[in-house]
CSV table of C-alpha atoms and ligand atoms in Angstrom, one decimal:
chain,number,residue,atom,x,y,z
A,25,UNK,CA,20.5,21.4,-4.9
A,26,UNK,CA,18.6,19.2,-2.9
A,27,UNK,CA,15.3,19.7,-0.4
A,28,UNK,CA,14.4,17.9,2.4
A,29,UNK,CA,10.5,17.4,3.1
A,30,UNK,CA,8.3,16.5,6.1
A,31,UNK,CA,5.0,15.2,5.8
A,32,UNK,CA,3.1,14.1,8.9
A,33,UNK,CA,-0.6,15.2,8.2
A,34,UNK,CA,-2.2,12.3,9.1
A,35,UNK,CA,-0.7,8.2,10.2
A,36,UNK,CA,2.1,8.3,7.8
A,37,UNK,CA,5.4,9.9,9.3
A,38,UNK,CA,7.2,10.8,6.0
A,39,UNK,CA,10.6,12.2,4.9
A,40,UNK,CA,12.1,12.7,1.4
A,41,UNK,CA,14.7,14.0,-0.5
A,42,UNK,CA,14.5,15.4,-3.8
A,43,UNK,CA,16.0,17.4,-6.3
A,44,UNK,CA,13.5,19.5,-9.2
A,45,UNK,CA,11.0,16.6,-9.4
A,46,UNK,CA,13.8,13.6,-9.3
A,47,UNK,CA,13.3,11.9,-5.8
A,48,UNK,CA,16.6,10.9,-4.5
A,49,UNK,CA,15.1,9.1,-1.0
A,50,UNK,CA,11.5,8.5,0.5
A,51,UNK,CA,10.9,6.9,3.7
A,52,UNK,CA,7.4,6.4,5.0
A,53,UNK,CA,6.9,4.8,8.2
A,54,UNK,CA,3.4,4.0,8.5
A,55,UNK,CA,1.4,3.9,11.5
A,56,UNK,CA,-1.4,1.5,10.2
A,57,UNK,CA,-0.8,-1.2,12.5
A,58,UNK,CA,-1.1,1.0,15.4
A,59,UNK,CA,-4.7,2.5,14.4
A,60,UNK,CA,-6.3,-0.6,13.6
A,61,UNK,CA,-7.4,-1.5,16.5
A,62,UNK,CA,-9.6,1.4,16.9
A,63,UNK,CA,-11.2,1.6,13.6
A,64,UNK,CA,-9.8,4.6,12.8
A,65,UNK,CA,-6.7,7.1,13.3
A,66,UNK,CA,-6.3,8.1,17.1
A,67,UNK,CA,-4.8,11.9,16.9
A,68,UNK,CA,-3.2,11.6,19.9
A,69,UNK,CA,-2.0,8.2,19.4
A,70,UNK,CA,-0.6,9.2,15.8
A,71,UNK,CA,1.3,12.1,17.2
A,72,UNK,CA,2.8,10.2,19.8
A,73,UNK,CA,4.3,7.7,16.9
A,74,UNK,CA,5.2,10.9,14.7
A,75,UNK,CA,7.3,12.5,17.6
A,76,UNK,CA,9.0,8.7,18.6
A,77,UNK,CA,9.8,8.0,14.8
A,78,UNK,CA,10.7,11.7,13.1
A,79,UNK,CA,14.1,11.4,13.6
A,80,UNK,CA,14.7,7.9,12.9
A,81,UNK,CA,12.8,8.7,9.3
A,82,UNK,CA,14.5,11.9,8.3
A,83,UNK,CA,18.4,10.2,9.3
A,84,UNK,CA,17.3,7.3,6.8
A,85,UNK,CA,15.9,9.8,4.5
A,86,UNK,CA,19.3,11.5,4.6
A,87,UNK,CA,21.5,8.2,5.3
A,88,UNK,CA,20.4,6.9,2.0
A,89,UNK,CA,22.3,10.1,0.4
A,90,UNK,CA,25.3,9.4,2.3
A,91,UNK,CA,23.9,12.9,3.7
A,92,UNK,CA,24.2,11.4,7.4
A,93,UNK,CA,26.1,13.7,9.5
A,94,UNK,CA,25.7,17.7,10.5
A,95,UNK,CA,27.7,18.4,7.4
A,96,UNK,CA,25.3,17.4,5.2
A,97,UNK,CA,22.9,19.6,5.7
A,98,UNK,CA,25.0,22.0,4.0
A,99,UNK,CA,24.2,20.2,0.9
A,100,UNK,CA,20.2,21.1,1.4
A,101,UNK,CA,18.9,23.8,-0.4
A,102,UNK,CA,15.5,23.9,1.8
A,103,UNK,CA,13.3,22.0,3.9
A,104,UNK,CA,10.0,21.9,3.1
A,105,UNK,CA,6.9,20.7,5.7
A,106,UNK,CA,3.3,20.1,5.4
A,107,UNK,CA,1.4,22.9,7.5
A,108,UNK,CA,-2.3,21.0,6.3
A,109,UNK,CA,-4.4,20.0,6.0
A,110,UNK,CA,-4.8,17.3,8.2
A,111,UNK,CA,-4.7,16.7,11.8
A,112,UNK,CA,-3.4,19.5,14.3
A,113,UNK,CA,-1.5,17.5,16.6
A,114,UNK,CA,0.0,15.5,13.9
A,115,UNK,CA,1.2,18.5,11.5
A,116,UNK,CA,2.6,19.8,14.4
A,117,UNK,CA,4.7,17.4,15.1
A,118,UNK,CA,6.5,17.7,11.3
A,119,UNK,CA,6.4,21.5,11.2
A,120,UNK,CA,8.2,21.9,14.9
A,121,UNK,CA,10.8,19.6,13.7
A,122,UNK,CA,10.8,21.5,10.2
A,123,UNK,CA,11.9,24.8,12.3
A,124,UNK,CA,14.4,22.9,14.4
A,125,UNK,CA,16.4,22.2,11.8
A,126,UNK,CA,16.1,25.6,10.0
A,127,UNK,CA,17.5,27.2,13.0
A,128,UNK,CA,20.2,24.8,13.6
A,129,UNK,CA,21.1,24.7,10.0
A,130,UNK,CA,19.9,28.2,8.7
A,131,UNK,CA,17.7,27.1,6.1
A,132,UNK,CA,14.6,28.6,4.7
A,133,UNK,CA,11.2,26.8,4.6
A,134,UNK,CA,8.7,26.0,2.3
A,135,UNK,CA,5.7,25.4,3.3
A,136,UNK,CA,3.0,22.8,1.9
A,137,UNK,CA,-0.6,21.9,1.0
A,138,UNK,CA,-0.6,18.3,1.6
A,139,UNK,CA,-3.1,18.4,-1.0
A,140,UNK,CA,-1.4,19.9,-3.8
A,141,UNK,CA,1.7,17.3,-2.9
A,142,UNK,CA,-1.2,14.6,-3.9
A,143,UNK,CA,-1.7,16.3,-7.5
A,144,UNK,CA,1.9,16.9,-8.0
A,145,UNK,CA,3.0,13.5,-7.0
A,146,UNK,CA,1.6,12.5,-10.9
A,147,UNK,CA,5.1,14.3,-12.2
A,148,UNK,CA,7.2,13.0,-9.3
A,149,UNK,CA,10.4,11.4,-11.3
A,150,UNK,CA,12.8,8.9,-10.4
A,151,UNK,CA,16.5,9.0,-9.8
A,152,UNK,CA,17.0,8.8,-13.5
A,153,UNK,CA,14.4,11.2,-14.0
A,154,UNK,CA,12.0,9.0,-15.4
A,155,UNK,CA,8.9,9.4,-16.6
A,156,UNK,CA,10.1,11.6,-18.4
A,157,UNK,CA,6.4,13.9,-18.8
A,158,UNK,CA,6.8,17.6,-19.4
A,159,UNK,CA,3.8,19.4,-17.9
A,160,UNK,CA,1.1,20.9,-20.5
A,161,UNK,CA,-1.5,23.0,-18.7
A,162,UNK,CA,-4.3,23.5,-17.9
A,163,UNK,CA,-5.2,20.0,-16.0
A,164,UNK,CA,-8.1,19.1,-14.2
A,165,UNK,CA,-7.3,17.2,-11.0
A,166,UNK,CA,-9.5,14.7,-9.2
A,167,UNK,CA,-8.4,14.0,-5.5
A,168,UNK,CA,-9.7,11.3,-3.9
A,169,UNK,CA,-8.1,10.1,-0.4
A,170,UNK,CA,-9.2,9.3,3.2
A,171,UNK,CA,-9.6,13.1,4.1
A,172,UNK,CA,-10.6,14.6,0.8
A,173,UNK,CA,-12.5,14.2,-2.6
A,174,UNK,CA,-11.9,17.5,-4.8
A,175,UNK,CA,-12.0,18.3,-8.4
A,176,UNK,CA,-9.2,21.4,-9.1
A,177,UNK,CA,-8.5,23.0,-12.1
A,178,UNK,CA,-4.5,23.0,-12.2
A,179,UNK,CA,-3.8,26.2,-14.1
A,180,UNK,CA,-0.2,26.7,-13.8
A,181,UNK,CA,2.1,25.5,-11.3
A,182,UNK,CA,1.6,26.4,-8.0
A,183,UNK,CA,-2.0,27.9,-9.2
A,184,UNK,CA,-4.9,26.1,-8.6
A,185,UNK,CA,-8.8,26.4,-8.6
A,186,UNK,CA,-11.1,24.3,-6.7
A,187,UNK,CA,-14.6,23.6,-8.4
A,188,UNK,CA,-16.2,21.0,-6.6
A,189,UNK,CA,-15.6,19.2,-3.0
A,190,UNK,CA,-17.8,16.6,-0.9
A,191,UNK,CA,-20.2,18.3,1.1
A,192,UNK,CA,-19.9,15.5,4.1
A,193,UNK,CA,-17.4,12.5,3.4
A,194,UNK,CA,-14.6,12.0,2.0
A,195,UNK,CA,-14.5,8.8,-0.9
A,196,UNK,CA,-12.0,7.3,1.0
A,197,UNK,CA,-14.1,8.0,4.4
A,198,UNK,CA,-17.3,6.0,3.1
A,199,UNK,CA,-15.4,3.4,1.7
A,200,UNK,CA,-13.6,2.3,5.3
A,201,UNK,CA,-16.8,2.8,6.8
A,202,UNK,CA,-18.5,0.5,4.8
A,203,UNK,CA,-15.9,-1.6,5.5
A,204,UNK,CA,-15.9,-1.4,9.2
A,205,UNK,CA,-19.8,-2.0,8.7
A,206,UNK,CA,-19.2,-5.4,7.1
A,207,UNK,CA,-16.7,-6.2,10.1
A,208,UNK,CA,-13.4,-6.0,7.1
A,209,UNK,CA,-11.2,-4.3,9.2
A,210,UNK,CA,-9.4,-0.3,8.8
A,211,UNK,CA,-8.2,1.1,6.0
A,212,UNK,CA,-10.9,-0.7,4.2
A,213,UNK,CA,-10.5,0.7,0.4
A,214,UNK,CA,-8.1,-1.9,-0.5
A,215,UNK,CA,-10.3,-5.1,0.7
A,216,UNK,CA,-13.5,-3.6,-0.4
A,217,UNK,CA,-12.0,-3.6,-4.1
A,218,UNK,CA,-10.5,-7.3,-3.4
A,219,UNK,CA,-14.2,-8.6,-2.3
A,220,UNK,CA,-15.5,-6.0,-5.6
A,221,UNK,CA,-13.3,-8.0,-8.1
A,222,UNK,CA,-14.2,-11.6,-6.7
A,223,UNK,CA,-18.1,-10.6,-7.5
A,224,UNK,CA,-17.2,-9.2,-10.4
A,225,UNK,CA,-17.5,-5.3,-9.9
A,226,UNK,CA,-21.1,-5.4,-10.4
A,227,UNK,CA,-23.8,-3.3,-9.0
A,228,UNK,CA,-26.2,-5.8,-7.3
A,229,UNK,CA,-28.5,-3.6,-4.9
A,230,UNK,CA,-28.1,-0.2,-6.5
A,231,UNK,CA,-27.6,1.8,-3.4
A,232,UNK,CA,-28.3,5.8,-4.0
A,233,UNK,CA,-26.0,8.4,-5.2
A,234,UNK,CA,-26.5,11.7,-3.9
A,235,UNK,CA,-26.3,14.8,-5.6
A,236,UNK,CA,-25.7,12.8,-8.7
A,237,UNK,CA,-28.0,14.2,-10.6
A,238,UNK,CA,-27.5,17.8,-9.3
A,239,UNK,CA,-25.6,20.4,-11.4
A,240,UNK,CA,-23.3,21.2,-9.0
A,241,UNK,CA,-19.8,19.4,-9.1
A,242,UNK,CA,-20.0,18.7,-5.6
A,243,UNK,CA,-19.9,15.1,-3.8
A,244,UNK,CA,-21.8,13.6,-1.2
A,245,UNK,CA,-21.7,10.1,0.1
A,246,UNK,CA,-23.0,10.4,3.3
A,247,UNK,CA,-26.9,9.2,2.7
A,248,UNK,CA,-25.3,6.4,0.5
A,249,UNK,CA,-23.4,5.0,3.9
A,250,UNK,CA,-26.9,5.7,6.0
A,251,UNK,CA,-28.9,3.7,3.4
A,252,UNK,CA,-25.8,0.7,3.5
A,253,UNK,CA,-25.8,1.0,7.2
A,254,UNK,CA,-30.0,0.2,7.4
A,255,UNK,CA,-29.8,-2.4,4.5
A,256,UNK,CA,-26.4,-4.2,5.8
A,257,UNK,CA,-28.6,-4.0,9.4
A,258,UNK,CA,-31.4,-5.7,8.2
A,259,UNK,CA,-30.1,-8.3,7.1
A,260,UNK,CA,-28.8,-11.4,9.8
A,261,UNK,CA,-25.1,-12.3,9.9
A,262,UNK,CA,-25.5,-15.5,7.8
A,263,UNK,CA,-26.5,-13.5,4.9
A,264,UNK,CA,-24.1,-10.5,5.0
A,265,UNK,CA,-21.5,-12.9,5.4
A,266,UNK,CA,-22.6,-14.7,2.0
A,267,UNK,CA,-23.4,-11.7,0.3
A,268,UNK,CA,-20.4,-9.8,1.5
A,269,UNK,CA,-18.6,-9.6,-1.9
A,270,UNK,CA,-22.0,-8.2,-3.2
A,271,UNK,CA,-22.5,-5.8,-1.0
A,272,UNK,CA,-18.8,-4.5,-1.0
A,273,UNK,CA,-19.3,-4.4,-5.2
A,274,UNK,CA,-22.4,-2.3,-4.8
A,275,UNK,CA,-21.0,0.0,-2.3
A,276,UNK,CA,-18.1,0.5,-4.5
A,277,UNK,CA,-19.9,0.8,-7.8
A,278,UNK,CA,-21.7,3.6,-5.9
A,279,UNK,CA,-18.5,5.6,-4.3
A,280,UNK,CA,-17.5,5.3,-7.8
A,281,UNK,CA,-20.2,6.2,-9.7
A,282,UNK,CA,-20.2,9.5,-8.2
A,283,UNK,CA,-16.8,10.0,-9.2
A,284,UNK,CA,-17.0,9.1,-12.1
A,285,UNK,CA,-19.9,11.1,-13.3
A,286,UNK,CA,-18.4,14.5,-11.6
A,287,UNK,CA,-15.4,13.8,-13.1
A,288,UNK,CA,-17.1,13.7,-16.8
A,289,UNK,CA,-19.1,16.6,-16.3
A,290,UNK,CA,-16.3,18.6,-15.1
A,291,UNK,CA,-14.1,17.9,-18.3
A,292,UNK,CA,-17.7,18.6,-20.5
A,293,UNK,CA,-17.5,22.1,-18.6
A,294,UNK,CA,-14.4,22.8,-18.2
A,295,UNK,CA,-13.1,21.4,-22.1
A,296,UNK,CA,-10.3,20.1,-19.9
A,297,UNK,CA,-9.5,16.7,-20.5
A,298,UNK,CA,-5.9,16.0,-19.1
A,299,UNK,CA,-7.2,14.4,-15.7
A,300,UNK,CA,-4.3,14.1,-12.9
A,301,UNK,CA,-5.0,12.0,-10.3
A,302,UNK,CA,-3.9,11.5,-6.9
A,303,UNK,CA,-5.0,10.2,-3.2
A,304,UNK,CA,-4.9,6.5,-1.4
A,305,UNK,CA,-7.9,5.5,-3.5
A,306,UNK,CA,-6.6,6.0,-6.6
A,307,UNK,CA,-4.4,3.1,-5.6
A,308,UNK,CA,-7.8,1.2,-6.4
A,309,UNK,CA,-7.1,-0.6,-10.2
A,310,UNK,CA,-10.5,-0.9,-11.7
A,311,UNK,CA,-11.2,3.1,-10.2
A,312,UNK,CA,-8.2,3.6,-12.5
A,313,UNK,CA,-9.3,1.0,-15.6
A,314,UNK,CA,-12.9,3.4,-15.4
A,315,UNK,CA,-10.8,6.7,-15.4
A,316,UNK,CA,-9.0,5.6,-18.2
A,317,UNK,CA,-12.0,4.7,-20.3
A,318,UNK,CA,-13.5,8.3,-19.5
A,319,UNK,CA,-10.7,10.4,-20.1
A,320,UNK,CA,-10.2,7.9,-23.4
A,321,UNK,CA,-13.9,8.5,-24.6
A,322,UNK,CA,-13.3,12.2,-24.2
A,323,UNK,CA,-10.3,12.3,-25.9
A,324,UNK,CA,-8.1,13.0,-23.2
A,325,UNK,CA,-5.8,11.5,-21.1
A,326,UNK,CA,-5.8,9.9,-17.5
A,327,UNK,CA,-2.3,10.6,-15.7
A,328,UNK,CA,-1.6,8.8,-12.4
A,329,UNK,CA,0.9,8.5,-10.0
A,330,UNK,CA,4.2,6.7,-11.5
A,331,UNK,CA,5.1,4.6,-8.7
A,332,UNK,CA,2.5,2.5,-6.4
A,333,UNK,CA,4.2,3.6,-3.2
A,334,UNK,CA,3.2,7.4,-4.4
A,335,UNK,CA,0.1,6.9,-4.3
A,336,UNK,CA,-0.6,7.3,-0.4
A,337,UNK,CA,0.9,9.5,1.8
A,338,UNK,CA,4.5,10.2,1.1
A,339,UNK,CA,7.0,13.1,1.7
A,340,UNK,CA,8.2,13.4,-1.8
A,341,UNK,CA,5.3,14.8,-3.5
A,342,UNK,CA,5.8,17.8,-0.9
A,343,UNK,CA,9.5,18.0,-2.0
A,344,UNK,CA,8.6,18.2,-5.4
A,345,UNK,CA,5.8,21.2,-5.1
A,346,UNK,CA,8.7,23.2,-2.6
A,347,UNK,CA,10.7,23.1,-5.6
A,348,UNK,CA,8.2,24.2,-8.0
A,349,UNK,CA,7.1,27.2,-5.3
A,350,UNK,CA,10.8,27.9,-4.3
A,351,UNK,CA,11.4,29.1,-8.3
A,352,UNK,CA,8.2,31.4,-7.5
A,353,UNK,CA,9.7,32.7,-4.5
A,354,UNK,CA,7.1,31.2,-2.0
A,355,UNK,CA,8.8,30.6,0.8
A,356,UNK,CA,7.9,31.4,4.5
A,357,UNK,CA,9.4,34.6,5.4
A,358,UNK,CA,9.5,34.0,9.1
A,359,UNK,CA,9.5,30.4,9.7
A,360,UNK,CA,9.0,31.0,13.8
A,361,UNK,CA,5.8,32.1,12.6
A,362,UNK,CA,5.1,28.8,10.5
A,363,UNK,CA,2.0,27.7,12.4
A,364,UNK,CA,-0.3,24.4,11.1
A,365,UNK,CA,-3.8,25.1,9.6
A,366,UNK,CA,-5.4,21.9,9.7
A,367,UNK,CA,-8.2,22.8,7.2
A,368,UNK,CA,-6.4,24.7,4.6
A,369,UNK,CA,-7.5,24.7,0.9
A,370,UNK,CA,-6.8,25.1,-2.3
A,371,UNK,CA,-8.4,27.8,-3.2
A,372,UNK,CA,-7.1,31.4,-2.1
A,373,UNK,CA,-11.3,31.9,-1.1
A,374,UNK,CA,-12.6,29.7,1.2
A,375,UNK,CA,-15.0,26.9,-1.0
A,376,UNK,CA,-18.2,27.6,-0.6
A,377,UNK,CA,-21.2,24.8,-1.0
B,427,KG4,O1,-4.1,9.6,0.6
B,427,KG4,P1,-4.3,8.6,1.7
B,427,KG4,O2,-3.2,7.6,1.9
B,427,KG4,O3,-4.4,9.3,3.1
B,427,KG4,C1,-5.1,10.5,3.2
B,427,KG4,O4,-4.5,11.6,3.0
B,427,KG4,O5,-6.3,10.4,3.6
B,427,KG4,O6,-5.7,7.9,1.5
B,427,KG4,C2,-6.1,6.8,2.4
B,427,KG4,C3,-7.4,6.3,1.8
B,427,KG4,C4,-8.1,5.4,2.8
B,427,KG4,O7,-9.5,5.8,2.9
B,427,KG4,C5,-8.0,4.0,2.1
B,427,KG4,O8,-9.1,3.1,2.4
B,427,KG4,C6,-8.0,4.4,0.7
B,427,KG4,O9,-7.2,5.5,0.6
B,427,KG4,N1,-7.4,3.3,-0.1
B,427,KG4,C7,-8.1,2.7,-1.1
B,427,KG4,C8,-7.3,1.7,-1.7
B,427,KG4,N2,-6.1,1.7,-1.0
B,427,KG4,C9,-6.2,2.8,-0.1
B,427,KG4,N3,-9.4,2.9,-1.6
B,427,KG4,C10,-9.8,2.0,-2.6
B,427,KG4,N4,-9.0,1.1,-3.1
B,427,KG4,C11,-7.8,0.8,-2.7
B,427,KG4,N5,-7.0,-0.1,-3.3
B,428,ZN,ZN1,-3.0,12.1,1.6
């Protein structure tokens, strides 16, 4: 039977029905548009759109099964809900609707890591339940969004360990900041690798890359965007605007550098070398072309999301963990209780530096 799930962590107000991991429906109404303007997401501004639009999304998500009407929900197995992380005011917005409609329609609910939605959604299916992948464990999982760049060891389903995190920024993070440095607008990920290609995704100024060299698997990127803040600063706006392609390749080349390299030396540790991938950056192609190549030269595979519109934010990734954790039994016993926890991880312990 089918579940419904809610996803509103961050500027994407999400609903989705699916069944195992076939996805019957997935509406995402973005808020992008709105945040624009202010270089960044507004939380107060984002919840507002979550709370006018919720509804609207959930009846599509629902209309699109012909599931329209108070009936329908009889047809629902569950309803599953993101409780983090991401921001407060915005989970909120999802999980109170979530528990609405459990009362009104006695249903149970499953809560979700928004997190491990982003490592599922590489064995999301579609209505005809393709692709058809069967899961082989152990995988390690490299998540790289606007929020978040982690490396996980995905032992089992539903069981996952977290060995390496950014310290400061997220991947995502540095690359719309870098972007908003060289006046291109938010989200900046997806112009940044447009202007990357034209130059031809080449390093031309060799900006650092913390912690590179350290053994840890951790990430940094936060003295890479202070050292591209003082360099784009010197120079006068004639010459960013002609070298803006350049810049954008280096700052990229850097971003993915890092990446890359943690990546490698956590399959060399681990001996894992089944990499699943998921985030908004991993939307990037040449990120995914370099991945590829790795995983290839280590005789492993790269495994990425199977539809472009999974690889943001989406509410059908959450569906499909719920599905995975209702055959556990991991459901929330009290769902009056359900409450957000906008930093939650991944690990049962707290990761420590
Ligand atoms: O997973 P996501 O949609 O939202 C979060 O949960 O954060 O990720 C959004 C991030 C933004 O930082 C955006 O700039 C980045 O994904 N992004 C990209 C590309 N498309 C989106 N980064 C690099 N290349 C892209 N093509
Ligand atoms: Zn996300």
């Amino acid at each position: 039977m089918p579940i419904l799930a809610i996803d509103t962590s961050c500027d994407e107000t999400a609903a989705a029905v699916t069944e195992g991991r076939r996805v019957l429906s997935n509406m995402i109404y973005s808020q992008v548009l709105l945040h624009k303007k202010w270089g960044g997401v507004v939380p107060s501004i984002a919840k507002r759109a979550h709370e006018e639009r919720i509804d609207f999304v959930i009846n599509e998500a629902l209309r699109k099964l012909r599931l329209d009407n108070n009936s329908s929900f009889s047809n629902l197995d569950y309803i599953a809900v993101t409780i983090g992380p991401g921001l407060a005011i915005a989970l909120e917005v999802g999980i109170n609707k979530a528990k609405e409609l459990a009362r009104k329609y006695d249903k149970k609910i499953i809560p979700v890591n928004h997190m491990e939605g982003h490592i599922y959604s590489c064995f999301v299916q579609n209505k005809s339940g393709n692709p058809k992948r069967e899961f082989d464990f152990p995988y390690l999982a490299l998540l790289v969004s606007g929020g978040h760049t982690e490396l996980v060891i995905f032992k089992n389903h539903v069981d996952y360990q977290m060995i390496g995190a950014t310290i400061d920024d997220a991947a995502g993070e540095a690359l719309d900041k870098a972007a908003k440095m060289l006046g291109l607008g938010y989200p900046g990920g997806a112009v940044i690798e447009r202007l990357a290609a034209e130059a031809g995704n080449k390093d031309f100024y060799h900006f650092p890359r913390p912690m590179i060299k350290a053994p840890a698997l951790n990430f940094s990127f936060s003295g890479l965007k202070t050292s591209f803040y003082y360099f784009v600063k010197k120079m006068s706006d004639k010459e960013r605007a002609t070298k803006v392609r350049e810049l954008a390749s280096s700052f990229q080349e850097a971003v993915f550098d890092s990446l890359l390299n943690k990546t490698e030396k956590a399959i060399r540790e681990t001996g894992i070398n089944r990499l699943v991938v998921g985030g908004g950056v991993i939307a990037n192609q040449y990120l995914r072309k370099k991945l590829r190549q790795l995983t290839k030269r280590n005789r492993g595979e790269a495994i990425f999301p199977p539809f472009k519109y999974l690889t943001g934010d989406n509410a059908a990734m959450i569906g499909v963990v719920a599905y995975y954790k209702a055959k556990k039994g991991i459901l929330a016993v009290d769902p009056s209780k359900l409450d957000r926890i906008p930093r939650l991880s991944l690990s049962e312990k707290e990761f420590k530096e």
